[in-house]
Amino acid sequence: MRNVTIDNITDVVINAMSPDIAPRNRQIMTSLIKHLHGFAREVDLTFPEWLEACEFMRRAGDISDDKRNEFILICDILGLEVLVDMQDHRVTDGESESTVLGPFYRENPPVLPKGASIIQKHFDNSQTVRVSGRVLDTAGRPIEGVTIDVWEDAPNGLYEQQDPDQPDYNLRGRFVTDANGEYAFVGIRPEPYPIPYDGAAGELLNYMGHHPWRPGHIHFMLFKDGYQTLISQIFDADTKYLDKDSVFAVKESLIGQMRPAPAGADTELVMDFDFRLKKAVAKTLIAAE
Ligand code: BEZ
Ligand code: FE
C-alpha cells in the first residue's frame, strides 16, 4: 500500500492483519486500532505529544520489575482495572462484589486460628478492630473450609513490604471458616494511603489533576474448590476518600461499619461482614475424538 492517507490509514492497518490469526486477536486489534486512530483524530494529536506518550511508557517500563508493574497502576488511575474486573465478575446470584487486587498481595501469609491477631507491631494512635462474619453460598448456607487471606496497611499508610521497620508479614493472615462458615480476626482500623506516585503513574495523576489517595480498606481473598475465588476489599464507612478513591474501587456493598466494641472486649472496635460465594462454573469436558 503506497497511497496511505489520513482517511484510509485505519483500514490499511486493519487489512494488513493476516487472515489466519485467531478471531479474538482480530476482534481485539480491529477495535484497538479503530479507537486509537479515532482518539488521535479527535484530539488532533501532535507529534511531540505522541512522542511524550511513548517516553512516558518507556519510563513506566523502566520503573517496573518483578515486584512493581507500573502499567497496572496506570490502568488503576484510568479506571481500566476496575472496569475489566466488573465485566469479568458480573454479579448474577447475589454473591459478594469483587474489586481490584492491588499490588500488595503476598502469597502464603501466616496461617492463624479463628480470632487471632494479625498485628505484629504496635503503632500509637491506631485502633484495634475485631472483624468477623460468615461466608455463605448464594442460597445463604454457611460454607465450611473457605480459606481467607487478609492484608492491610499499617497506621503509617504503608504495607509491610514497603516499610523496613515492620516485621515480615505484619498485618497479614490466612484464616479458614469453621463448620458454621464463620471467620474472625483482630486487625487495626485501616488508614487511607496514597498509591505509589513516585513513577509514571504519579506523573499521570499530575497530568490529570487527580490525587493518589485510597480510602481505608482491608483486603480479602476467599477461595475454596468448587467456588469462584473472591478478591475484594471492605471499606471503613467512616474513612476519608470513600467517594474519592484514586482507583475507583469502592462499591456500596463493600462498605463495613466499625462500631465501638462492647465492654470487656479485647479490641476497641468491632466490624461484622458476611461474604457470599458463587459456585464455580463447571469446566466443559471436550470429548476426545
Ligand atoms: C491497594 O488497594 O492496595 C491498591 C490498589 C490499586 C492500586 C494501588 C494499591
Ligand atoms: Fe490496599
Coordinates of C-alpha atoms and ligand atoms in Angstrom, one line a residue:
M1 CA 0.0 0.0 0.0
R2 CA 1.6 3.3 -1.1
N3 CA -1.3 5.7 -1.1
V4 CA -1.7 5.9 2.7
T5 CA -3.8 9.0 3.7
I6 CA -5.3 10.4 6.8
D7 CA -8.6 9.0 5.6
N8 CA -7.6 5.4 4.7
I9 CA -4.8 4.6 7.3
T10 CA -7.2 2.9 9.7
D11 CA -8.5 0.5 7.1
V12 CA -5.0 -0.1 5.7
V13 CA -3.7 -1.2 9.1
I14 CA -6.7 -3.4 9.9
N15 CA -6.4 -5.0 6.4
A16 CA -2.7 -5.7 7.0
M17 CA -3.6 -8.4 9.5
S18 CA -3.2 -11.9 8.3
P19 CA -6.5 -13.8 7.5
D20 CA -5.0 -16.7 9.6
I21 CA -5.0 -15.0 13.0
A22 CA -7.3 -16.1 15.8
P23 CA -10.8 -14.5 15.6
R24 CA -10.3 -13.0 19.1
N25 CA -6.9 -11.4 18.0
R26 CA -8.7 -9.9 15.0
Q27 CA -11.6 -8.6 17.2
I28 CA -9.3 -7.0 19.8
M29 CA -6.8 -5.5 17.3
T30 CA -9.5 -4.2 14.9
S31 CA -11.2 -2.4 17.8
L32 CA -8.0 -1.2 19.3
I33 CA -6.7 0.3 16.0
K34 CA -10.1 2.0 15.4
H35 CA -10.2 3.5 18.9
L36 CA -6.5 4.6 18.9
H37 CA -6.8 6.2 15.5
G38 CA -10.2 7.7 16.5
F39 CA -8.6 9.2 19.6
A40 CA -5.7 10.7 17.7
R41 CA -8.1 12.3 15.2
E42 CA -10.5 13.5 17.9
V43 CA -7.8 15.4 19.9
D44 CA -5.7 16.2 16.8
L45 CA -2.7 14.6 18.5
T46 CA 0.6 16.4 17.7
F47 CA 3.9 14.6 17.0
P48 CA 5.5 16.0 20.2
E49 CA 2.5 14.8 22.3
W50 CA 2.7 11.3 20.8
L51 CA 6.5 11.2 21.4
E52 CA 6.0 12.3 25.0
A53 CA 3.4 9.5 25.5
C54 CA 6.0 7.0 24.2
E55 CA 8.6 8.4 26.6
F56 CA 6.1 8.1 29.4
M57 CA 5.5 4.4 28.6
R58 CA 9.3 3.9 28.5
R59 CA 9.6 5.5 32.0
A60 CA 6.7 3.2 33.1
G61 CA 8.7 0.2 31.8
D62 CA 11.9 1.4 33.4
I63 CA 10.4 1.6 36.9
S64 CA 8.7 -1.8 36.6
D65 CA 10.2 -5.1 37.8
D66 CA 9.0 -8.4 39.1
K67 CA 7.6 -6.6 42.2
R68 CA 6.2 -3.5 40.6
N69 CA 4.1 -3.2 37.5
E70 CA 3.6 0.4 36.7
F71 CA 1.2 -0.4 33.9
I72 CA -1.3 -1.9 36.3
L73 CA -1.1 1.3 38.4
I74 CA -1.7 3.4 35.3
C75 CA -4.7 1.2 34.4
D76 CA -6.0 1.8 38.0
I77 CA -5.8 5.5 37.7
L78 CA -7.7 5.3 34.4
G79 CA -10.4 3.1 35.9
L80 CA -9.5 0.3 33.5
E81 CA -8.7 -2.4 36.1
V82 CA -11.9 -1.9 37.9
L83 CA -13.9 -1.9 34.6
V84 CA -12.4 -5.1 33.5
D85 CA -12.9 -6.6 37.0
M86 CA -16.6 -5.7 36.9
Q87 CA -17.0 -7.1 33.4
D88 CA -15.3 -10.3 34.3
H89 CA -17.1 -10.8 37.7
R90 CA -20.7 -9.7 37.0
V91 CA -22.9 -10.3 40.0
T92 CA -25.5 -12.9 38.9
D93 CA -26.7 -14.6 42.1
G94 CA -26.3 -12.2 44.9
E95 CA -22.6 -13.1 45.5
S96 CA -20.3 -10.5 47.1
E97 CA -18.9 -7.9 44.7
S98 CA -15.2 -8.1 43.8
T99 CA -12.8 -5.3 43.5
V100 CA -9.2 -4.7 42.5
L101 CA -6.4 -6.8 43.9
G102 CA -3.8 -4.1 44.2
P103 CA -0.1 -4.6 44.1
F104 CA 0.5 -5.5 47.7
Y105 CA -0.9 -9.1 48.0
R106 CA 1.7 -11.7 49.2
E107 CA 1.2 -15.4 48.8
N108 CA 1.4 -17.8 51.8
P109 CA 0.6 -15.4 54.7
P110 CA 0.8 -16.8 58.2
V111 CA -1.9 -19.4 58.8
L112 CA -3.7 -18.3 62.0
P113 CA -6.6 -19.8 64.1
K114 CA -10.0 -18.2 64.2
G115 CA -10.0 -14.9 66.2
A116 CA -6.2 -14.5 66.1
S117 CA -4.5 -11.1 65.7
I118 CA -2.6 -10.1 62.5
I119 CA -0.9 -7.3 64.4
Q120 CA 2.8 -7.9 64.9
K121 CA 3.9 -4.4 65.7
H122 CA 2.2 -1.7 67.8
F123 CA 1.6 1.7 66.4
D124 CA 0.5 4.7 68.6
N125 CA -2.8 6.3 67.6
S126 CA -4.2 3.1 66.0
Q127 CA -7.4 1.4 66.9
T128 CA -7.8 -2.4 67.1
V129 CA -10.8 -4.0 65.4
R130 CA -12.2 -7.5 65.6
V131 CA -13.5 -8.3 62.1
S132 CA -15.9 -11.3 62.0
G133 CA -18.7 -12.7 59.9
R134 CA -19.8 -15.7 57.9
V135 CA -19.1 -17.0 54.4
L136 CA -22.3 -18.2 52.8
D137 CA -23.2 -19.6 49.4
T138 CA -25.7 -17.8 47.3
A139 CA -28.6 -19.7 48.9
G140 CA -27.5 -18.4 52.3
R141 CA -25.9 -21.7 53.6
P142 CA -22.7 -21.4 55.5
I143 CA -19.6 -22.7 53.8
E144 CA -17.0 -24.5 55.9
G145 CA -13.3 -24.7 54.9
V146 CA -13.1 -21.4 52.9
T147 CA -9.6 -20.0 53.1
I148 CA -9.5 -16.3 53.7
D149 CA -6.3 -14.3 53.1
V150 CA -6.4 -10.8 54.7
W151 CA -4.0 -7.9 54.4
E152 CA -4.0 -4.2 55.3
D153 CA -1.7 -1.2 55.6
A154 CA -0.3 0.0 58.9
P155 CA -1.3 3.3 60.5
N156 CA 1.6 4.9 58.8
G157 CA -0.1 4.2 55.5
L158 CA 2.5 1.6 54.4
Y159 CA 2.1 -2.2 53.7
E160 CA 4.8 -4.2 55.4
Q161 CA 6.8 -4.8 52.2
Q162 CA 7.0 -1.0 51.7
D163 CA 8.3 -0.4 55.2
P164 CA 11.6 -1.9 56.5
D165 CA 10.5 -1.1 60.1
Q166 CA 7.6 -3.5 60.0
P167 CA 8.0 -7.3 60.7
D168 CA 7.7 -9.6 57.8
Y169 CA 4.0 -10.4 57.0
N170 CA 2.8 -7.8 59.5
L171 CA -0.9 -7.2 59.2
R172 CA -1.4 -10.3 57.0
G173 CA -3.0 -13.6 57.8
R174 CA -4.7 -16.7 56.5
F175 CA -7.9 -18.0 58.2
V176 CA -10.3 -20.9 57.4
T177 CA -14.0 -20.8 58.1
D178 CA -15.4 -23.2 60.7
A179 CA -18.4 -25.5 60.4
N180 CA -20.8 -22.5 60.7
G181 CA -18.9 -20.7 57.9
E182 CA -17.6 -18.2 60.5
Y183 CA -14.3 -16.4 60.4
A184 CA -12.8 -13.8 62.8
F185 CA -9.5 -12.0 63.2
V186 CA -8.1 -8.9 65.0
G187 CA -6.6 -6.2 62.9
I188 CA -6.4 -2.4 63.1
R189 CA -8.6 0.3 61.7
P190 CA -7.1 0.8 58.2
E191 CA -5.7 4.2 57.3
P192 CA -6.1 6.0 53.9
Y193 CA -2.8 5.8 52.0
P194 CA -1.5 7.1 48.6
I195 CA -0.9 4.6 45.8
P196 CA 2.8 4.7 44.7
Y197 CA 3.2 8.0 42.9
D198 CA 7.0 8.2 42.6
G199 CA 6.9 6.9 39.0
A200 CA 4.9 7.3 35.7
A201 CA 1.6 6.7 37.5
G202 CA 2.3 9.8 39.6
E203 CA 3.1 11.8 36.5
L204 CA -0.2 10.8 35.1
L205 CA -2.0 11.8 38.3
N206 CA -0.4 15.2 38.0
Y207 CA -1.4 15.5 34.3
M208 CA -5.0 14.6 35.2
G209 CA -5.1 16.8 38.3
H210 CA -6.0 13.9 40.4
H211 CA -4.7 12.7 43.8
P212 CA -3.2 9.3 44.8
W213 CA -5.2 8.6 47.9
R214 CA -7.2 5.5 48.7
P215 CA -9.9 5.2 51.4
G216 CA -9.1 3.0 54.4
H217 CA -9.8 -0.7 53.5
I218 CA -8.9 -4.2 54.3
H219 CA -8.2 -6.6 51.5
F220 CA -9.7 -10.1 51.3
M221 CA -9.2 -13.1 49.1
L222 CA -11.5 -16.0 49.6
F223 CA -11.1 -19.4 47.9
K224 CA -12.3 -23.0 48.1
D225 CA -12.5 -25.7 45.5
G226 CA -15.9 -25.6 43.8
Y227 CA -16.4 -21.9 44.4
Q228 CA -15.4 -18.8 42.5
T229 CA -12.4 -17.1 44.1
L230 CA -13.4 -13.7 45.5
I231 CA -10.9 -10.9 45.5
S232 CA -12.4 -7.9 47.4
Q233 CA -12.0 -5.2 50.0
I234 CA -14.0 -3.9 52.9
F235 CA -14.1 -0.1 53.2
D236 CA -14.4 1.6 56.5
A237 CA -17.7 3.5 56.4
D238 CA -16.1 6.5 58.2
T239 CA -12.9 6.7 56.2
K240 CA -11.8 9.7 54.2
Y241 CA -11.7 9.4 50.4
L242 CA -14.7 6.9 50.3
D243 CA -16.1 9.0 47.5
K244 CA -12.8 10.0 46.0
D245 CA -10.8 6.7 45.7
S246 CA -7.9 7.3 43.3
V247 CA -8.5 3.8 41.8
F248 CA -12.4 3.9 41.8
A249 CA -12.6 0.5 43.7
V250 CA -15.3 1.4 46.2
K251 CA -18.8 -0.3 46.0
E252 CA -21.7 0.4 48.3
S253 CA -22.0 -3.3 49.2
L254 CA -18.3 -3.4 50.3
I255 CA -18.7 -0.7 53.0
G256 CA -18.4 -2.0 56.5
Q257 CA -19.3 -0.3 59.8
M258 CA -16.8 -0.3 62.6
R259 CA -18.6 0.2 65.9
P260 CA -17.2 0.6 69.4
A261 CA -16.6 -2.9 70.9
P262 CA -18.8 -4.0 73.8
A263 CA -17.5 -3.6 77.4
G264 CA -14.9 -6.3 78.3
A265 CA -13.9 -6.9 74.6
D266 CA -10.2 -7.2 73.8
T267 CA -10.4 -4.7 70.9
E268 CA -11.6 -1.1 70.7
L269 CA -13.8 -1.7 67.6
V270 CA -15.8 -4.5 66.0
M271 CA -17.0 -5.0 62.5
D272 CA -19.3 -7.7 61.2
F273 CA -19.1 -8.5 57.5
D274 CA -20.6 -11.5 55.7
F275 CA -19.4 -12.7 52.3
R276 CA -21.3 -14.8 49.7
L277 CA -19.5 -17.0 47.3
K278 CA -20.8 -18.3 44.0
K279 CA -20.3 -21.9 42.8
A280 CA -17.5 -22.2 40.2
V281 CA -18.6 -22.8 36.7
A282 CA -18.1 -26.5 35.8
K283 CA -15.4 -27.0 33.2
T284 CA -16.9 -28.2 29.9
L285 CA -15.4 -31.6 29.0
I286 CA -14.5 -31.9 25.4
A287 CA -15.0 -35.4 24.2
A288 CA -11.8 -36.9 22.7
E289 CA -12.3 -37.8 19.1
Ligands
BEZ1 C1 -4.4 -1.4 47.0 O1 -5.5 -1.3 47.5 O2 -3.6 -1.9 47.7 C2 -4.1 -0.7 45.7 C3 -5.0 -0.9 44.7 C4 -4.7 -0.3 43.4 C5 -3.5 0.4 43.3 C6 -2.7 0.6 44.3 C7 -2.9 0.0 45.6
FE2 FE -4.8 -1.6 49.6

